[in-house]
mmCIF file of N, CA and C in Angstrom:
data_model
loop_
_atom_site.group_PDB
_atom_site.id
_atom_site.type_symbol
_atom_site.label_atom_id
_atom_site.label_comp_id
_atom_site.label_asym_id
_atom_site.label_seq_id
_atom_site.Cartn_x
_atom_site.Cartn_y
_atom_site.Cartn_z
ATOM 1 N N GLN A 24 92.114 105.187 103.711
ATOM 2 C CA GLN A 24 92.903 104.565 102.879
ATOM 3 C C GLN A 24 93.151 103.069 103.161
ATOM 4 N N VAL A 25 93.019 102.536 101.712
ATOM 5 C CA VAL A 25 93.428 101.195 101.118
ATOM 6 C C VAL A 25 94.735 101.106 100.430
ATOM 7 N N GLN A 26 95.474 100.558 101.073
ATOM 8 C CA GLN A 26 96.775 100.426 100.467
ATOM 9 C C GLN A 26 96.385 99.134 99.358
ATOM 10 N N LEU A 27 96.857 98.754 98.190
ATOM 11 C CA LEU A 27 96.821 97.118 97.508
ATOM 12 C C LEU A 27 98.331 96.952 96.387
ATOM 13 N N VAL A 28 98.431 95.820 97.105
ATOM 14 C CA VAL A 28 99.785 95.363 96.207
ATOM 15 C C VAL A 28 99.668 93.888 95.024
ATOM 16 N N GLU A 29 99.850 94.140 94.033
ATOM 17 C CA GLU A 29 99.648 93.025 93.068
ATOM 18 C C GLU A 29 100.661 91.968 92.850
ATOM 19 N N SER A 30 100.676 90.559 92.910
ATOM 20 C CA SER A 30 101.954 90.540 92.355
ATOM 21 C C SER A 30 101.888 88.919 91.932
ATOM 22 N N GLY A 31 102.153 88.354 90.982
ATOM 23 C CA GLY A 31 101.754 87.277 90.006
ATOM 24 C C GLY A 31 102.212 87.373 88.930
ATOM 25 N N GLY A 32 102.419 88.137 87.864
ATOM 26 C CA GLY A 32 102.514 88.781 86.577
ATOM 27 C C GLY A 32 103.848 87.690 86.182
ATOM 28 N N GLY A 33 104.012 87.911 84.901
ATOM 29 C CA GLY A 33 104.959 87.356 84.503
ATOM 30 C C GLY A 33 105.024 87.067 82.932
ATOM 31 N N LEU A 34 105.650 86.179 82.182
ATOM 32 C CA LEU A 34 105.990 85.871 81.118
ATOM 33 C C LEU A 34 105.531 84.901 80.757
ATOM 34 N N VAL A 35 104.631 84.309 79.751
ATOM 35 C CA VAL A 35 103.995 82.948 79.803
ATOM 36 C C VAL A 35 103.654 82.813 78.230
ATOM 37 N N GLN A 36 103.708 81.352 77.651
ATOM 38 C CA GLN A 36 103.609 81.352 76.438
ATOM 39 C C GLN A 36 101.847 81.241 76.620
ATOM 40 N N ALA A 37 101.742 81.618 75.162
ATOM 41 C CA ALA A 37 99.728 81.309 75.067
ATOM 42 C C ALA A 37 99.537 79.520 75.371
ATOM 43 N N GLY A 38 98.756 79.900 75.658
ATOM 44 C CA GLY A 38 97.600 78.513 76.459
ATOM 45 C C GLY A 38 98.444 78.225 78.199
ATOM 46 N N GLY A 39 99.481 79.045 78.199
ATOM 47 C CA GLY A 39 99.745 79.087 79.775
ATOM 48 C C GLY A 39 98.815 79.598 80.504
ATOM 49 N N SER A 40 98.746 79.307 82.093
ATOM 50 C CA SER A 40 98.296 80.403 83.074
ATOM 51 C C SER A 40 99.036 80.890 84.131
ATOM 52 N N LEU A 41 98.419 82.442 84.833
ATOM 53 C CA LEU A 41 99.210 82.868 85.872
ATOM 54 C C LEU A 41 97.764 83.487 86.791
ATOM 55 N N ARG A 42 98.314 83.134 88.090
ATOM 56 C CA ARG A 42 97.203 83.782 88.933
ATOM 57 C C ARG A 42 97.944 85.065 89.797
ATOM 58 N N LEU A 43 97.438 86.049 89.348
ATOM 59 C CA LEU A 43 97.231 87.388 90.009
ATOM 60 C C LEU A 43 96.736 87.474 91.094
ATOM 61 N N SER A 44 97.673 87.677 92.143
ATOM 62 C CA SER A 44 97.071 88.171 93.334
ATOM 63 C C SER A 44 97.558 89.519 94.183
ATOM 64 N N CYS A 45 96.165 90.141 94.921
ATOM 65 C CA CYS A 45 96.386 91.604 95.247
ATOM 66 C C CYS A 45 95.971 91.896 96.269
ATOM 67 N N ALA A 46 97.393 92.134 97.552
ATOM 68 C CA ALA A 46 96.951 92.078 99.053
ATOM 69 C C ALA A 46 96.704 93.117 99.799
ATOM 70 N N ALA A 47 96.045 93.371 100.427
ATOM 71 C CA ALA A 47 95.264 94.238 100.741
ATOM 72 C C ALA A 47 95.489 94.935 102.101
ATOM 73 N N SER A 48 95.579 96.310 102.797
ATOM 74 C CA SER A 48 95.528 97.037 103.680
ATOM 75 C C SER A 48 95.689 97.844 103.901
ATOM 76 N N GLY A 49 94.790 98.456 105.499
ATOM 77 C CA GLY A 49 94.635 99.641 105.936
ATOM 78 C C GLY A 49 93.155 99.748 106.721
ATOM 79 N N ARG A 50 92.314 98.958 105.254
ATOM 80 C CA ARG A 50 90.655 99.437 105.697
ATOM 81 C C ARG A 50 90.500 97.585 106.460
ATOM 82 N N THR A 51 88.812 97.516 106.664
ATOM 83 C CA THR A 51 88.100 96.477 106.849
ATOM 84 C C THR A 51 87.894 95.560 105.188
ATOM 85 N N PHE A 52 88.788 94.989 104.470
ATOM 86 C CA PHE A 52 88.860 94.359 103.115
ATOM 87 C C PHE A 52 87.328 93.944 102.666
ATOM 88 N N SER A 53 86.167 93.145 103.802
ATOM 89 C CA SER A 53 85.071 93.151 103.398
ATOM 90 C C SER A 53 84.232 93.885 103.352
ATOM 91 N N ASN A 54 84.397 95.287 103.440
ATOM 92 C CA ASN A 54 83.971 96.309 102.990
ATOM 93 C C ASN A 54 84.048 96.608 101.505
ATOM 94 N N TYR A 55 84.662 96.275 101.013
ATOM 95 C CA TYR A 55 85.318 96.692 100.002
ATOM 96 C C TYR A 55 85.332 95.608 99.233
ATOM 97 N N ALA A 56 84.161 96.123 97.117
ATOM 98 C CA ALA A 56 84.288 95.605 96.337
ATOM 99 C C ALA A 56 85.402 95.371 95.716
ATOM 100 N N MET A 57 85.991 94.819 94.767
ATOM 101 C CA MET A 57 87.584 94.964 93.684
ATOM 102 C C MET A 57 87.178 94.140 92.872
ATOM 103 N N GLY A 58 88.375 95.142 91.646
ATOM 104 C CA GLY A 58 87.940 94.763 90.501
ATOM 105 C C GLY A 58 89.793 94.571 89.856
ATOM 106 N N TRP A 59 89.844 93.489 88.888
ATOM 107 C CA TRP A 59 90.817 94.140 87.885
ATOM 108 C C TRP A 59 90.413 94.503 87.189
ATOM 109 N N PHE A 60 91.729 95.900 85.875
ATOM 110 C CA PHE A 60 91.446 96.047 85.127
ATOM 111 C C PHE A 60 93.047 95.697 84.493
ATOM 112 N N ARG A 61 93.365 96.302 83.137
ATOM 113 C CA ARG A 61 94.369 95.957 82.329
ATOM 114 C C ARG A 61 94.962 97.485 81.645
ATOM 115 N N GLN A 62 95.923 97.447 81.468
ATOM 116 C CA GLN A 62 96.351 98.749 80.043
ATOM 117 C C GLN A 62 96.954 98.149 79.316
ATOM 118 N N ALA A 63 97.070 97.672 77.952
ATOM 119 C CA ALA A 63 98.062 97.659 77.054
ATOM 120 C C ALA A 63 98.895 99.005 76.361
ATOM 121 N N PRO A 64 99.701 99.115 75.866
ATOM 122 C CA PRO A 64 100.675 99.747 75.437
ATOM 123 C C PRO A 64 99.477 100.889 74.021
ATOM 124 N N GLY A 65 99.593 101.947 74.588
ATOM 125 C CA GLY A 65 98.974 102.404 73.431
ATOM 126 C C GLY A 65 97.217 103.250 73.501
ATOM 127 N N LYS A 66 96.964 101.908 74.186
ATOM 128 C CA LYS A 66 95.453 101.784 74.605
ATOM 129 C C LYS A 66 94.753 102.066 76.418
ATOM 130 N N GLU A 67 93.861 102.386 75.832
ATOM 131 C CA GLU A 67 93.235 103.346 77.735
ATOM 132 C C GLU A 67 92.815 101.731 78.781
ATOM 133 N N ARG A 68 92.865 102.262 79.815
ATOM 134 C CA ARG A 68 92.726 100.630 80.587
ATOM 135 C C ARG A 68 91.311 100.041 80.355
ATOM 136 N N GLU A 69 91.456 99.016 80.706
ATOM 137 C CA GLU A 69 90.008 98.168 80.222
ATOM 138 C C GLU A 69 89.443 97.393 81.468
ATOM 139 N N PHE A 70 88.215 97.331 81.667
ATOM 140 C CA PHE A 70 87.761 96.677 82.778
ATOM 141 C C PHE A 70 88.143 94.727 82.079
ATOM 142 N N VAL A 71 88.502 93.561 83.610
ATOM 143 C CA VAL A 71 88.396 92.912 83.312
ATOM 144 C C VAL A 71 87.169 91.767 84.466
ATOM 145 N N ALA A 72 87.763 92.344 85.448
ATOM 146 C CA ALA A 72 86.632 91.345 86.327
ATOM 147 C C ALA A 72 86.725 92.172 87.474
ATOM 148 N N ALA A 73 85.224 91.614 88.398
ATOM 149 C CA ALA A 73 85.353 92.600 89.522
ATOM 150 C C ALA A 73 84.372 91.300 90.073
ATOM 151 N N ILE A 74 84.304 91.674 91.761
ATOM 152 C CA ILE A 74 83.976 90.972 92.906
ATOM 153 C C ILE A 74 83.058 91.474 93.516
ATOM 154 N N ASN A 75 81.763 91.382 94.290
ATOM 155 C CA ASN A 75 81.490 91.848 95.754
ATOM 156 C C ASN A 75 81.739 92.031 96.581
ATOM 157 N N ARG A 76 81.949 92.551 97.868
ATOM 158 C CA ARG A 76 82.237 92.172 99.376
ATOM 159 C C ARG A 76 82.447 91.181 99.658
ATOM 160 N N SER A 77 81.507 90.334 98.951
ATOM 161 C CA SER A 77 81.049 89.440 100.100
ATOM 162 C C SER A 77 82.035 88.237 99.226
ATOM 163 N N GLY A 78 82.501 87.877 98.096
ATOM 164 C CA GLY A 78 82.866 87.268 97.063
ATOM 165 C C GLY A 78 81.638 86.157 96.292
ATOM 166 N N GLY A 79 80.712 86.576 96.463
ATOM 167 C CA GLY A 79 79.348 85.727 96.796
ATOM 168 C C GLY A 79 78.818 85.936 94.605
ATOM 169 N N SER A 80 79.286 87.499 94.653
ATOM 170 C CA SER A 80 78.868 88.046 92.734
ATOM 171 C C SER A 80 80.159 88.132 92.251
ATOM 172 N N THR A 81 80.109 87.740 91.106
ATOM 173 C CA THR A 81 81.231 88.228 90.161
ATOM 174 C C THR A 81 80.861 88.228 89.163
ATOM 175 N N TYR A 82 81.873 89.432 87.841
ATOM 176 C CA TYR A 82 81.286 89.805 86.686
ATOM 177 C C TYR A 82 82.426 89.919 85.792
ATOM 178 N N TYR A 83 82.546 89.745 84.573
ATOM 179 C CA TYR A 83 83.444 89.946 83.483
ATOM 180 C C TYR A 83 83.740 90.255 82.495
ATOM 181 N N THR A 84 84.318 90.706 81.882
ATOM 182 C CA THR A 84 84.264 91.644 80.379
ATOM 183 C C THR A 84 84.390 90.200 79.622
ATOM 184 N N ASP A 85 83.722 90.217 78.266
ATOM 185 C CA ASP A 85 83.474 89.274 77.951
ATOM 186 C C ASP A 85 84.547 88.311 77.065
ATOM 187 N N SER A 86 85.952 88.845 76.491
ATOM 188 C CA SER A 86 86.804 88.341 76.292
ATOM 189 C C SER A 86 87.305 87.880 76.969
ATOM 190 N N VAL A 87 87.084 87.559 78.216
ATOM 191 C CA VAL A 87 87.816 86.910 79.410
ATOM 192 C C VAL A 87 86.574 85.288 79.785
ATOM 193 N N LYS A 88 85.935 85.323 79.423
ATOM 194 C CA LYS A 88 84.658 84.978 80.678
ATOM 195 C C LYS A 88 85.432 83.223 79.925
ATOM 196 N N GLY A 89 85.073 82.706 80.439
ATOM 197 C CA GLY A 89 85.497 80.799 80.731
ATOM 198 C C GLY A 89 87.072 81.107 80.662
ATOM 199 N N ARG A 90 88.069 81.941 81.212
ATOM 200 C CA ARG A 90 88.981 81.714 80.874
ATOM 201 C C ARG A 90 89.757 82.289 82.433
ATOM 202 N N PHE A 91 89.454 83.187 82.518
ATOM 203 C CA PHE A 91 89.419 84.490 83.965
ATOM 204 C C PHE A 91 88.463 83.710 85.091
ATOM 205 N N THR A 92 89.044 83.835 86.129
ATOM 206 C CA THR A 92 88.454 83.823 87.510
ATOM 207 C C THR A 92 88.664 84.696 88.625
ATOM 208 N N ILE A 93 87.930 85.670 88.921
ATOM 209 C CA ILE A 93 88.179 86.530 89.757
ATOM 210 C C ILE A 93 87.447 85.651 91.121
ATOM 211 N N SER A 94 88.616 85.873 92.306
ATOM 212 C CA SER A 94 87.817 85.161 93.686
ATOM 213 C C SER A 94 88.420 85.766 95.045
ATOM 214 N N LYS A 95 88.085 85.727 96.112
ATOM 215 C CA LYS A 95 88.154 86.977 96.938
ATOM 216 C C LYS A 95 88.514 86.325 98.489
ATOM 217 N N ASP A 96 89.831 86.111 99.246
ATOM 218 C CA ASP A 96 89.573 85.508 100.488
ATOM 219 C C ASP A 96 89.819 86.652 101.539
ATOM 220 N N ASN A 97 88.460 87.195 102.871
ATOM 221 C CA ASN A 97 88.653 88.029 103.623
ATOM 222 C C ASN A 97 89.525 87.620 104.331
ATOM 223 N N ALA A 98 89.435 86.957 104.991
ATOM 224 C CA ALA A 98 90.556 86.085 105.649
ATOM 225 C C ALA A 98 91.817 86.678 105.665
ATOM 226 N N LYS A 99 91.882 86.256 104.081
ATOM 227 C CA LYS A 99 93.551 86.536 103.897
ATOM 228 C C LYS A 99 93.936 88.348 103.334
ATOM 229 N N ASN A 100 92.687 89.067 103.140
ATOM 230 C CA ASN A 100 92.615 90.308 102.873
ATOM 231 C C ASN A 100 92.937 90.563 101.362
ATOM 232 N N THR A 101 92.881 89.077 100.616
ATOM 233 C CA THR A 101 93.394 89.409 98.973
ATOM 234 C C THR A 101 91.811 89.148 98.232
ATOM 235 N N VAL A 102 92.523 89.293 97.344
ATOM 236 C CA VAL A 102 92.005 89.462 95.453
ATOM 237 C C VAL A 102 92.902 88.743 94.992
ATOM 238 N N TYR A 103 92.130 87.568 93.708
ATOM 239 C CA TYR A 103 92.894 86.822 92.691
ATOM 240 C C TYR A 103 91.928 86.570 91.502
ATOM 241 N N LEU A 104 93.097 86.627 90.835
ATOM 242 C CA LEU A 104 92.569 86.790 89.369
ATOM 243 C C LEU A 104 93.698 85.418 88.787
ATOM 244 N N GLN A 105 92.966 84.444 88.500
ATOM 245 C CA GLN A 105 93.452 82.996 87.864
ATOM 246 C C GLN A 105 93.123 83.017 86.612
ATOM 247 N N MET A 106 94.405 83.329 85.803
ATOM 248 C CA MET A 106 94.149 83.531 84.244
ATOM 249 C C MET A 106 94.570 82.213 83.561
ATOM 250 N N ASN A 107 93.550 81.159 82.943
ATOM 251 C CA ASN A 107 93.761 80.397 81.700
ATOM 252 C C ASN A 107 94.023 80.388 80.125
ATOM 253 N N SER A 108 94.306 79.827 79.733
ATOM 254 C CA SER A 108 94.579 79.500 77.999
ATOM 255 C C SER A 108 94.829 80.835 78.036
ATOM 256 N N LEU A 109 95.786 81.283 78.383
ATOM 257 C CA LEU A 109 96.372 82.803 78.302
ATOM 258 C C LEU A 109 96.442 83.031 76.751
ATOM 259 N N LYS A 110 96.288 84.664 75.869
ATOM 260 C CA LYS A 110 96.471 84.298 74.606
ATOM 261 C C LYS A 110 97.322 85.814 74.596
ATOM 262 N N PRO A 111 97.688 85.976 73.308
ATOM 263 C CA PRO A 111 98.847 87.877 72.737
ATOM 264 C C PRO A 111 98.138 88.104 73.652
ATOM 265 N N GLU A 112 97.119 88.816 73.010
ATOM 266 C CA GLU A 112 95.930 89.663 73.765
ATOM 267 C C GLU A 112 95.571 90.393 74.978
ATOM 268 N N ASP A 113 95.828 88.991 75.654
ATOM 269 C CA ASP A 113 95.747 89.869 77.238
ATOM 270 C C ASP A 113 97.195 90.111 77.800
ATOM 271 N N THR A 114 98.270 90.156 76.656
ATOM 272 C CA THR A 114 99.090 91.360 77.254
ATOM 273 C C THR A 114 99.183 92.551 77.700
ATOM 274 N N ALA A 115 99.032 93.210 79.447
ATOM 275 C CA ALA A 115 98.982 94.558 79.881
ATOM 276 C C ALA A 115 99.869 94.537 80.793
ATOM 277 N N VAL A 116 99.610 95.315 81.661
ATOM 278 C CA VAL A 116 99.645 95.536 82.962
ATOM 279 C C VAL A 116 98.678 96.018 83.431
ATOM 280 N N TYR A 117 97.895 94.848 84.351
ATOM 281 C CA TYR A 117 97.392 94.359 85.438
ATOM 282 C C TYR A 117 97.329 95.203 86.486
ATOM 283 N N TYR A 118 95.899 95.933 86.902
ATOM 284 C CA TYR A 118 95.523 96.526 87.965
ATOM 285 C C TYR A 118 94.844 95.956 88.661
ATOM 286 N N CYS A 119 94.898 95.835 90.270
ATOM 287 C CA CYS A 119 93.458 95.568 91.101
ATOM 288 C C CYS A 119 93.582 97.116 91.615
ATOM 289 N N ALA A 120 91.520 96.773 92.389
ATOM 290 C CA ALA A 120 90.828 98.471 92.413
ATOM 291 C C ALA A 120 90.455 98.107 93.263
ATOM 292 N N ALA A 121 89.737 98.859 94.468
ATOM 293 C CA ALA A 121 88.787 98.339 95.416
ATOM 294 C C ALA A 121 87.872 100.027 95.504
ATOM 295 N N ARG A 122 86.784 99.839 95.517
ATOM 296 C CA ARG A 122 85.809 100.736 96.055
ATOM 297 C C ARG A 122 84.804 99.928 97.241
ATOM 298 N N PRO A 123 84.509 101.141 98.213
ATOM 299 C CA PRO A 123 83.731 100.312 99.298
ATOM 300 C C PRO A 123 81.910 100.080 99.040
ATOM 301 N N LEU A 124 81.528 100.216 97.640
ATOM 302 C CA LEU A 124 80.176 99.638 97.134
ATOM 303 C C LEU A 124 80.202 98.620 96.513
ATOM 304 N N GLY A 125 79.157 98.394 95.370
ATOM 305 C CA GLY A 125 79.180 97.533 94.844
ATOM 306 C C GLY A 125 79.988 97.241 93.399
ATOM 307 N N ILE A 126 79.756 96.556 92.588
ATOM 308 C CA ILE A 126 80.121 95.637 91.670
ATOM 309 C C ILE A 126 80.105 96.768 90.798
ATOM 310 N N THR A 127 81.119 97.393 90.006
ATOM 311 C CA THR A 127 81.405 98.101 88.213
ATOM 312 C C THR A 127 82.288 97.896 87.312
ATOM 313 N N THR A 128 81.921 98.296 86.124
ATOM 314 C CA THR A 128 82.979 97.985 85.500
ATOM 315 C C THR A 128 83.553 99.538 84.958
ATOM 316 N N SER A 129 83.362 100.510 85.317
ATOM 317 C CA SER A 129 83.609 101.416 85.664
ATOM 318 C C SER A 129 84.956 101.977 86.248
ATOM 319 N N SER A 130 86.355 102.451 85.632
ATOM 320 C CA SER A 130 87.482 102.518 86.255
ATOM 321 C C SER A 130 87.275 103.594 87.389
ATOM 322 N N ARG A 131 86.751 104.769 86.710
ATOM 323 C CA ARG A 131 86.516 106.077 87.837
ATOM 324 C C ARG A 131 85.594 105.717 88.949
ATOM 325 N N SER A 132 84.927 104.911 88.587
ATOM 326 C CA SER A 132 84.599 104.476 90.104
ATOM 327 C C SER A 132 85.075 103.922 91.370
ATOM 328 N N TYR A 133 86.323 103.562 91.452
ATOM 329 C CA TYR A 133 86.948 102.632 92.045
ATOM 330 C C TYR A 133 87.513 103.930 92.793
ATOM 331 N N ASP A 134 88.067 103.561 94.198
ATOM 332 C CA ASP A 134 89.068 104.581 95.249
ATOM 333 C C ASP A 134 90.424 104.645 95.023
ATOM 334 N N TYR A 135 90.653 103.477 95.104
ATOM 335 C CA TYR A 135 92.331 102.808 95.754
ATOM 336 C C TYR A 135 92.894 101.836 94.145
ATOM 337 N N TRP A 136 93.641 101.773 94.188
ATOM 338 C CA TRP A 136 94.722 101.454 93.643
ATOM 339 C C TRP A 136 95.326 100.945 93.069
ATOM 340 N N GLY A 137 96.185 99.546 92.601
ATOM 341 C CA GLY A 137 97.502 99.123 93.273
ATOM 342 C C GLY A 137 98.666 99.591 92.485
ATOM 343 N N GLN A 138 99.791 99.185 92.152
ATOM 344 C CA GLN A 138 100.703 99.634 90.841
ATOM 345 C C GLN A 138 100.624 99.041 89.917
ATOM 346 N N GLY A 139 100.001 98.185 89.954
ATOM 347 C CA GLY A 139 100.575 97.035 88.911
ATOM 348 C C GLY A 139 101.705 96.089 88.766
ATOM 349 N N THR A 140 101.190 95.109 87.543
ATOM 350 C CA THR A 140 102.486 93.783 87.702
ATOM 351 C C THR A 140 102.009 93.381 85.998
ATOM 352 N N GLN A 141 103.279 93.329 85.605
ATOM 353 C CA GLN A 141 102.823 93.016 84.183
ATOM 354 C C GLN A 141 102.787 91.715 83.651
ATOM 355 N N VAL A 142 101.949 91.336 82.950
ATOM 356 C CA VAL A 142 101.770 89.771 82.197
ATOM 357 C C VAL A 142 101.876 90.460 80.915
ATOM 358 N N THR A 143 102.904 89.236 80.235
ATOM 359 C CA THR A 143 103.373 88.961 78.303
ATOM 360 C C THR A 143 103.155 87.743 78.059
ATOM 361 N N VAL A 144 102.399 87.665 77.297
ATOM 362 C CA VAL A 144 101.651 86.130 76.533
ATOM 363 C C VAL A 144 102.642 86.043 74.679
ATOM 364 N N SER A 145 103.885 85.571 75.640
ATOM 365 C CA SER A 145 104.429 85.325 74.112
ATOM 366 C C SER A 145 103.373 83.992 73.283
ATOM 367 N N SER A 146 103.813 84.678 71.137
ATOM 368 C CA SER A 146 102.926 83.795 70.873
ATOM 369 C C SER A 146 103.951 82.124 70.380
#
């Protein structure tokens, strides 16, 4: 079992920045690829970003490329999502997820999930 706890969400104006953190416990963190997903009200959960087990390879959905950065600190058992130039359409509950294999954008392929953290971007 892997337990994941997100933090860092909040209310920010458009153009602002937030950094989300996801702290993991329970298993060897370096054995897991990590992903960030988000879900806005009335919409399906969507992929945002992912990082491989070593942290050396990343992947982003097109709408956040150049604005968001995912990183992984295996020594601290934590994955981060730095979000810059935020837009109102980024408003959602953000979830981190873990899987013991490589990067994937499919939420169904992740085995463990956090409880989510709310990000609200005002215009």
